[in-house]
Short mmCIF file of C-alpha atoms and ligand atoms in Angstrom, two decimals:
data_model
loop_
_atom_site.label_atom_id
_atom_site.label_comp_id
_atom_site.label_asym_id
_atom_site.label_seq_id
_atom_site.Cartn_x
_atom_site.Cartn_y
_atom_site.Cartn_z
CA MET D 1 -111.80 -72.08 81.23
CA LYS D 2 -112.85 -69.98 84.07
CA ALA D 3 -111.99 -70.92 87.54
CA ALA D 4 -112.03 -69.51 91.19
CA VAL D 5 -108.31 -69.65 92.05
CA TYR D 6 -105.79 -68.60 94.66
CA TYR D 7 -102.21 -67.86 94.77
CA LYS D 8 -101.77 -67.99 98.55
CA ASN D 9 -103.79 -69.35 101.51
CA GLY D 10 -105.99 -66.99 103.46
CA PRO D 11 -109.50 -65.66 104.07
CA PRO D 12 -112.21 -65.91 101.36
CA ASP D 13 -111.10 -62.89 99.49
CA VAL D 14 -107.86 -64.53 98.26
CA LEU D 15 -110.29 -66.39 95.74
CA GLN D 16 -110.02 -64.76 92.30
CA TYR D 17 -112.16 -65.47 89.28
CA GLU D 18 -109.67 -66.08 86.32
CA ASP D 19 -108.97 -67.69 83.04
CA VAL D 20 -106.82 -70.76 83.50
CA PRO D 21 -105.90 -73.57 81.02
CA ASP D 22 -108.37 -76.39 80.44
CA PRO D 23 -107.55 -79.68 82.18
CA VAL D 24 -106.48 -82.54 79.98
CA CYS D 25 -108.50 -85.67 79.77
CA GLY D 26 -105.81 -88.35 80.26
CA PRO D 27 -106.06 -92.14 80.28
CA GLY D 28 -108.72 -93.26 82.68
CA LEU D 29 -110.22 -89.84 83.06
CA VAL D 30 -113.41 -88.13 82.04
CA LEU D 31 -113.74 -84.61 81.37
CA VAL D 32 -116.95 -82.89 83.00
CA LYS D 33 -118.45 -79.63 81.99
CA VAL D 34 -119.40 -78.48 85.57
CA GLU D 35 -122.98 -77.45 86.37
CA ALA D 36 -122.99 -77.33 90.09
CA ILE D 37 -120.19 -77.18 92.78
CA SER D 38 -120.88 -78.40 96.40
CA ILE D 39 -118.77 -76.35 98.68
CA GLU D 40 -117.33 -78.89 101.19
CA GLY D 41 -116.29 -78.06 104.67
CA GLY D 42 -112.84 -79.09 103.66
CA ASP D 43 -112.69 -76.69 100.81
CA THR D 44 -112.85 -73.73 103.13
CA LEU D 45 -110.18 -75.23 105.35
CA ASN D 46 -107.88 -76.06 102.46
CA ARG D 47 -108.27 -72.35 101.12
CA LEU D 48 -107.30 -71.31 104.72
CA GLY D 49 -104.27 -73.54 105.05
CA GLY D 50 -104.02 -76.56 102.75
CA PRO D 51 -101.14 -77.22 100.42
CA LEU D 52 -101.11 -75.41 96.97
CA LEU D 53 -100.55 -78.16 94.36
CA ALA D 54 -100.18 -75.45 91.53
CA ASN D 55 -99.95 -71.71 91.52
CA PRO D 56 -102.69 -70.66 91.12
CA HIS D 57 -104.37 -73.39 92.91
CA ILE D 58 -108.08 -74.54 92.26
CA VAL D 59 -109.63 -75.73 95.47
CA GLY D 60 -112.54 -78.13 95.81
CA TYR D 61 -113.51 -81.68 96.42
CA GLN D 62 -116.83 -82.07 94.62
CA CYS D 63 -118.97 -81.09 91.74
CA ALA D 64 -121.50 -82.46 89.25
CA GLY D 65 -122.12 -81.83 85.43
CA THR D 66 -122.03 -83.59 81.91
CA ILE D 67 -119.22 -85.67 80.67
CA ILE D 68 -118.03 -84.06 77.28
CA GLU D 69 -114.96 -86.31 76.71
CA ILE D 70 -113.58 -89.65 77.94
CA GLY D 71 -110.03 -90.61 78.23
CA ASP D 72 -108.29 -93.93 76.75
CA GLY D 73 -109.45 -96.98 78.61
CA VAL D 74 -112.57 -95.63 80.11
CA THR D 75 -115.32 -98.16 79.47
CA ASP D 76 -117.70 -97.38 82.34
CA ARG D 77 -118.78 -93.72 81.33
CA ALA D 78 -119.80 -92.20 77.98
CA VAL D 79 -120.10 -88.66 76.58
CA GLY D 80 -123.30 -87.22 77.72
CA ASP D 81 -123.55 -88.96 81.03
CA ARG D 82 -124.40 -86.66 83.97
CA VAL D 83 -122.33 -87.39 86.98
CA VAL D 84 -121.33 -86.26 90.39
CA ALA D 85 -117.46 -86.28 90.77
CA THR D 86 -115.16 -86.16 93.55
CA MET D 87 -111.53 -85.11 93.53
CA MET D 88 -108.65 -84.02 95.70
CA ASN D 89 -108.90 -80.42 94.18
CA GLY D 90 -110.18 -78.59 91.30
CA SER D 91 -113.91 -78.50 91.76
CA HIS D 92 -114.18 -74.64 91.65
CA ALA D 93 -113.98 -74.51 87.81
CA GLU D 94 -115.93 -74.77 84.45
CA LEU D 95 -114.32 -77.98 83.73
CA VAL D 96 -112.76 -80.94 85.73
CA ALA D 97 -110.94 -84.02 84.64
CA VAL D 98 -111.28 -86.91 87.11
CA PRO D 99 -111.00 -90.55 87.15
CA SER D 100 -114.10 -92.25 86.03
CA LEU D 101 -113.88 -94.48 89.16
CA ILE D 102 -114.74 -91.70 91.44
CA THR D 103 -117.80 -90.44 89.50
CA TRP D 104 -121.38 -91.65 90.13
CA GLU D 105 -124.14 -91.49 87.57
CA ILE D 106 -126.95 -88.99 88.25
CA PRO D 107 -130.36 -90.73 87.31
CA ASP D 108 -132.49 -89.12 84.60
CA GLY D 109 -134.52 -86.40 85.84
CA ALA D 110 -132.73 -85.93 89.20
CA ASP D 111 -131.76 -82.43 90.40
CA ILE D 112 -128.22 -81.84 89.60
CA VAL D 113 -127.62 -79.31 92.33
CA ALA D 114 -128.90 -81.83 95.03
CA CYS D 115 -126.77 -84.78 93.61
CA ALA D 116 -123.74 -82.41 93.50
CA CYS D 117 -123.88 -82.35 97.31
CA VAL D 118 -123.99 -86.17 97.98
CA PRO D 119 -120.70 -88.23 97.86
CA VAL D 120 -118.55 -86.63 100.47
CA ALA D 121 -121.20 -85.40 102.98
CA PHE D 122 -123.40 -88.28 102.82
CA GLY D 123 -120.72 -91.00 102.32
CA THR D 124 -118.85 -89.70 105.21
CA ALA D 125 -121.94 -89.46 107.57
CA HIS D 126 -122.61 -93.07 106.55
CA ASP D 127 -119.09 -94.35 107.15
CA CYS D 128 -119.13 -92.40 110.64
CA LEU D 129 -122.50 -93.83 111.76
CA PHE D 130 -122.27 -97.54 110.44
CA GLU D 131 -118.82 -98.70 109.02
CA PHE D 132 -116.78 -97.20 111.83
CA GLY D 133 -119.66 -96.08 114.46
CA ARG D 134 -121.42 -99.45 114.40
CA LEU D 135 -124.82 -97.54 115.19
CA SER D 136 -127.64 -99.86 115.87
CA GLU D 137 -131.40 -99.51 116.31
CA GLY D 138 -132.56 -98.07 119.61
CA GLU D 139 -129.16 -96.29 120.32
CA THR D 140 -128.81 -92.56 121.00
CA VAL D 141 -126.48 -90.61 118.79
CA LEU D 142 -125.11 -87.12 119.03
CA ILE D 143 -124.24 -85.34 115.78
CA GLN D 144 -122.03 -82.19 116.24
CA ALA D 145 -122.54 -79.39 113.89
CA GLY D 146 -125.80 -80.68 112.74
CA ALA D 147 -126.61 -77.78 110.45
CA GLY D 148 -123.36 -78.45 108.41
CA GLY D 149 -123.13 -80.68 105.35
CA VAL D 150 -122.04 -83.82 107.21
CA GLY D 151 -124.47 -83.05 109.95
CA MET D 152 -127.52 -82.77 107.82
CA ALA D 153 -126.59 -86.15 106.22
CA ALA D 154 -125.97 -87.94 109.53
CA ILE D 155 -129.16 -86.77 111.13
CA GLN D 156 -131.34 -88.36 108.39
CA LEU D 157 -129.36 -91.54 108.07
CA ALA D 158 -129.22 -92.02 111.95
CA LYS D 159 -132.96 -91.41 112.35
CA ARG D 160 -133.86 -93.88 109.65
CA ALA D 161 -131.59 -96.46 111.22
CA GLY D 162 -133.80 -96.25 114.33
CA ALA D 163 -131.61 -94.10 116.57
CA THR D 164 -132.66 -91.24 118.82
CA VAL D 165 -130.78 -88.26 117.35
CA ILE D 166 -129.36 -85.29 119.23
CA ALA D 167 -127.62 -82.50 117.23
CA THR D 168 -125.86 -79.40 118.13
CA ALA D 169 -125.41 -76.04 116.37
CA SER D 170 -124.37 -72.60 117.32
CA SER D 171 -128.05 -71.51 117.58
CA LEU D 172 -131.28 -73.37 117.84
CA GLU D 173 -132.53 -71.44 114.87
CA ARG D 174 -129.95 -73.16 112.80
CA LEU D 175 -131.26 -76.70 113.64
CA LYS D 176 -135.05 -75.83 112.84
CA PRO D 177 -134.98 -77.20 109.27
CA LEU D 178 -133.37 -80.44 110.58
CA LEU D 179 -136.38 -81.08 112.74
CA ASP D 180 -138.34 -82.06 109.65
CA LEU D 181 -135.54 -84.36 108.63
CA GLY D 182 -135.40 -86.64 111.80
CA LEU D 183 -133.53 -84.58 114.49
CA ASP D 184 -135.24 -85.37 117.77
CA HIS D 185 -133.43 -83.02 120.19
CA PRO D 186 -131.63 -79.79 119.17
CA VAL D 187 -128.93 -78.42 121.42
CA ASP D 188 -127.19 -74.96 121.25
CA TYR D 189 -123.50 -75.70 121.94
CA SER D 190 -122.63 -72.05 122.25
CA GLN D 191 -124.23 -72.13 125.68
CA ASP D 192 -122.53 -73.39 128.78
CA GLY D 193 -123.88 -76.51 130.24
CA TRP D 194 -124.67 -78.17 126.87
CA VAL D 195 -122.67 -81.39 127.82
CA ASP D 196 -125.09 -81.88 130.79
CA GLU D 197 -128.14 -81.14 128.56
CA VAL D 198 -126.99 -83.89 126.14
CA ARG D 199 -126.42 -86.42 128.95
CA GLN D 200 -129.94 -85.70 130.41
CA LEU D 201 -131.49 -85.97 126.88
CA ALA D 202 -129.97 -89.39 126.73
CA GLY D 203 -131.67 -90.62 129.73
CA GLY D 204 -128.76 -89.57 132.11
CA GLN D 205 -126.59 -92.36 130.93
CA GLY D 206 -124.94 -90.39 127.97
CA VAL D 207 -125.02 -91.16 124.33
CA ASN D 208 -123.91 -94.34 122.53
CA LEU D 209 -122.11 -92.68 119.61
CA VAL D 210 -121.03 -89.14 118.80
CA VAL D 211 -120.02 -87.95 115.27
CA ASP D 212 -117.71 -84.95 115.81
CA SER D 213 -116.70 -83.06 112.73
CA VAL D 214 -115.79 -79.79 114.92
CA GLY D 215 -112.69 -81.18 116.78
CA GLY D 216 -110.61 -79.10 119.25
CA SER D 217 -112.23 -78.42 122.65
CA THR D 218 -115.55 -79.80 121.15
CA LEU D 219 -114.17 -83.12 120.60
CA GLN D 220 -113.16 -83.44 124.39
CA LYS D 221 -116.62 -82.57 125.30
CA SER D 222 -118.06 -85.04 122.78
CA VAL D 223 -116.30 -87.79 124.77
CA ALA D 224 -117.72 -86.24 128.10
CA CYS D 225 -121.26 -86.85 126.44
CA LEU D 226 -120.61 -90.65 126.03
CA ALA D 227 -122.10 -93.50 127.83
CA TYR D 228 -120.29 -96.45 129.34
CA ARG D 229 -118.73 -98.17 126.30
CA GLY D 230 -119.66 -95.26 123.99
CA ARG D 231 -117.97 -94.59 120.73
CA ALA D 232 -116.72 -91.21 119.54
CA ILE D 233 -115.86 -90.51 115.82
CA THR D 234 -113.66 -87.76 115.04
CA VAL D 235 -114.04 -86.79 111.33
CA GLY D 236 -112.99 -83.10 110.99
CA SER D 237 -111.86 -79.88 112.50
CA ALA D 238 -114.45 -77.47 111.39
CA GLY D 239 -113.92 -75.46 114.66
CA ARG D 240 -110.44 -74.41 113.37
CA GLU D 241 -109.08 -74.98 116.84
CA PHE D 242 -106.24 -77.36 116.92
CA VAL D 243 -105.66 -78.51 120.40
CA PRO D 244 -104.24 -81.72 121.66
CA PHE D 245 -106.74 -84.53 122.68
CA GLU D 246 -106.40 -85.98 126.26
CA ALA D 247 -106.92 -89.75 125.59
CA GLY D 248 -106.55 -90.92 129.16
CA VAL D 249 -110.42 -90.00 129.75
CA LEU D 250 -111.40 -92.90 127.62
CA GLY D 251 -110.10 -95.74 129.80
CA MET D 252 -112.37 -95.39 132.93
CA ASN D 253 -115.55 -96.14 131.00
CA ASN D 254 -114.32 -98.46 128.19
CA GLN D 255 -114.98 -95.78 125.53
CA SER D 256 -113.29 -95.50 122.19
CA LEU D 257 -112.30 -92.72 119.75
CA THR D 258 -111.99 -93.54 116.01
CA GLY D 259 -110.80 -91.38 113.31
CA VAL D 260 -112.59 -91.51 109.91
CA PHE D 261 -111.36 -90.48 106.58
CA LEU D 262 -113.67 -91.14 103.47
CA GLY D 263 -110.84 -90.56 101.15
CA ALA D 264 -109.04 -93.71 102.08
CA GLU D 265 -112.19 -95.76 101.46
CA ILE D 266 -113.82 -94.02 98.42
CA ALA D 267 -112.18 -96.16 95.61
CA THR D 268 -113.16 -99.50 97.45
CA PRO D 269 -116.18 -101.33 95.90
CA ARG D 270 -117.91 -101.09 99.24
CA ALA D 271 -117.75 -97.35 99.39
CA GLN D 272 -118.44 -97.08 95.59
CA ALA D 273 -121.78 -99.07 95.99
CA MET D 274 -122.55 -97.30 99.37
CA ILE D 275 -122.19 -93.79 97.61
CA GLY D 276 -124.11 -94.98 94.50
CA ASP D 277 -127.02 -95.90 96.63
CA LEU D 278 -127.00 -92.52 98.46
CA VAL D 279 -126.97 -90.65 95.04
CA ASN D 280 -129.93 -92.65 94.12
CA GLU D 281 -131.79 -92.07 97.19
CA VAL D 282 -131.31 -88.39 96.89
CA ALA D 283 -132.50 -88.59 93.36
CA LYS D 284 -135.63 -90.36 94.45
CA GLY D 285 -136.34 -88.00 97.31
CA ASP D 286 -135.83 -90.57 100.03
CA LEU D 287 -133.08 -88.43 101.47
CA THR D 288 -132.94 -84.71 101.31
CA VAL D 289 -130.05 -82.22 100.52
CA LEU D 290 -130.79 -78.97 102.20
CA VAL D 291 -129.17 -76.28 99.81
CA ASP D 292 -129.17 -73.05 101.76
CA ARG D 293 -128.41 -71.03 98.51
CA THR D 294 -126.36 -70.78 95.33
CA PHE D 295 -123.71 -68.24 94.32
CA PRO D 296 -122.25 -67.72 90.79
CA LEU D 297 -118.66 -69.33 90.66
CA GLU D 298 -117.58 -65.66 90.07
CA ASP D 299 -118.46 -64.89 93.62
CA ALA D 300 -116.71 -67.95 95.16
CA ALA D 301 -115.29 -65.44 97.66
CA GLY D 302 -118.81 -64.51 98.79
CA ALA D 303 -119.78 -67.99 99.21
CA HIS D 304 -116.88 -69.12 101.27
CA SER D 305 -117.39 -65.96 103.48
CA PHE D 306 -121.17 -66.88 103.89
CA ILE D 307 -120.18 -70.36 105.14
CA GLU D 308 -117.30 -69.26 107.33
CA ASN D 309 -119.59 -66.71 109.08
CA ARG D 310 -121.64 -69.78 110.04
CA GLN D 311 -124.76 -68.61 108.36
CA ALA D 312 -125.15 -71.58 105.92
CA ILE D 313 -127.69 -74.42 106.86
CA GLY D 314 -126.84 -77.54 104.77
CA ARG D 315 -124.99 -76.80 101.65
CA VAL D 316 -123.87 -73.69 99.56
CA VAL D 317 -123.41 -74.46 95.84
CA LEU D 318 -121.63 -72.64 93.26
CA ILE D 319 -122.99 -72.48 89.63
CA PRO D 320 -120.39 -71.89 86.96
N1 LIG Q 401 -112.55 -87.00 107.26
C1 LIG Q 401 -113.43 -87.07 106.25
O1 LIG Q 401 -113.45 -88.08 105.36
C2 LIG Q 401 -114.16 -85.78 106.11
C3 LIG Q 401 -115.21 -85.66 105.22
C4 LIG Q 401 -116.13 -84.80 104.95
C5 LIG Q 401 -115.75 -83.64 106.01
N2 LIG Q 401 -114.85 -83.67 106.74
C6 LIG Q 401 -114.56 -82.55 107.74
O2 LIG Q 401 -115.67 -82.51 108.44
C7 LIG Q 401 -115.89 -80.98 108.80
C8 LIG Q 401 -117.27 -80.50 108.51
O3 LIG Q 401 -117.51 -80.70 107.06
P1 LIG Q 401 -118.78 -80.14 106.44
O4 LIG Q 401 -118.76 -80.41 104.99
O5 LIG Q 401 -119.97 -80.80 107.19
O6 LIG Q 401 -118.64 -78.56 106.73
P2 LIG Q 401 -119.68 -77.46 106.60
O7 LIG Q 401 -120.82 -77.90 105.85
O8 LIG Q 401 -118.98 -76.26 106.27
O9 LIG Q 401 -120.35 -77.32 108.13
C9 LIG Q 401 -119.32 -77.09 109.13
C10 LIG Q 401 -120.16 -76.73 110.39
O10 LIG Q 401 -119.12 -76.52 111.38
C11 LIG Q 401 -119.60 -75.60 112.46
N3 LIG Q 401 -118.52 -74.74 113.00
C12 LIG Q 401 -118.07 -74.95 114.27
N4 LIG Q 401 -117.19 -74.01 114.47
C13 LIG Q 401 -116.95 -73.36 113.22
C14 LIG Q 401 -116.06 -72.29 112.81
N5 LIG Q 401 -115.09 -71.88 113.65
N6 LIG Q 401 -116.17 -71.84 111.59
C15 LIG Q 401 -117.12 -72.38 110.83
N7 LIG Q 401 -117.81 -73.47 111.16
C16 LIG Q 401 -117.82 -73.89 112.38
C17 LIG Q 401 -120.74 -74.86 111.63
O11 LIG Q 401 -121.91 -74.98 112.50
P3 LIG Q 401 -122.33 -74.14 113.75
O12 LIG Q 401 -122.10 -72.70 113.38
O13 LIG Q 401 -123.77 -74.49 113.83
O14 LIG Q 401 -121.42 -74.53 114.77
C18 LIG Q 401 -120.94 -75.41 110.38
O15 LIG Q 401 -122.19 -75.76 110.00
C19 LIG Q 401 -114.71 -80.31 108.23
O16 LIG Q 401 -113.71 -80.08 108.99
C20 LIG Q 401 -114.37 -81.34 106.92
O17 LIG Q 401 -113.06 -81.00 106.57
C21 LIG Q 401 -113.99 -84.66 106.87
#
């Protein structure tokens, strides 16, 4: 098969389009002919500095396609099923072999590109807001990096839960498409004074919940946006700035900081059902996936570069 691979970590141009051996469909696995690859925020970070599990390594957490073979013991999937699949690595390829447990059926007639983008972004956003963030109706939530994949999902899920939604991005322009998806207040966090702006938008009291996928110095400012008893969720480091977090600031106002990792939950019946519901809602059009653009898999380097230049709004998808 063809795949976008790399032999060493580095900038987008370490990605090369090459022939590699087909994956083997072992027991419990399904072999998927890939039709759409959602580039996750973690894919660009892994390419930059994550472990190489093989050499060359195929990066990528998520893709969608059609099952062409099932391994011994698989009873819940059949050849011909269209699925969206998650994995620790390997999505940037024409074929993937994954445990059937971490695939979700795509309903007949649904857009495979949109469904390819659901489990990690929407599942993570859902867990950040509800399972760990305990968001309730009437609260105010701040979504950092609202034009990213997790951000676009979190904005929609928070709005329909009855929250007031504030979101940041590196320009107001980047948040414009999110206004139609439930964003109440866009904030440009490249400008000084944005923490005060957020606090004012939240009635001067601060926000009840922050979902922070940026990390670094932004995480410290996320906590500065919180109200008394506010909750902050740290779920990523898209800012690529690895600085220690000063936890002492939480104590004075009985605030909390919780880490979230969907990967640790994804195989549980709860998360399986939650993600299945989200795939179905995207399929029906009740939730929207913003797909900024698609690139051929052959140009995975161009796609990663487009994302890292902070041009993408929502998701960028590779097509094998
Ligand atoms: N823990 C988990 O279970 C989990 C699950 C999913 C994702 N994540 C993590 O969450 C983060 C976001 O994921 P995602 O899929 O939403 O990513 P994404 O779609 O690539 O969006 C990332 C956003 O980060 C912002 N950003 C801020 N500083 C940046 C920088 N220096 N370079 C590039 N972008 C920067 C960009 O928006 P602006 O330009 O508008 O700032 C961009 O829209 C990643 O770190 C990912 O690994 C964690």
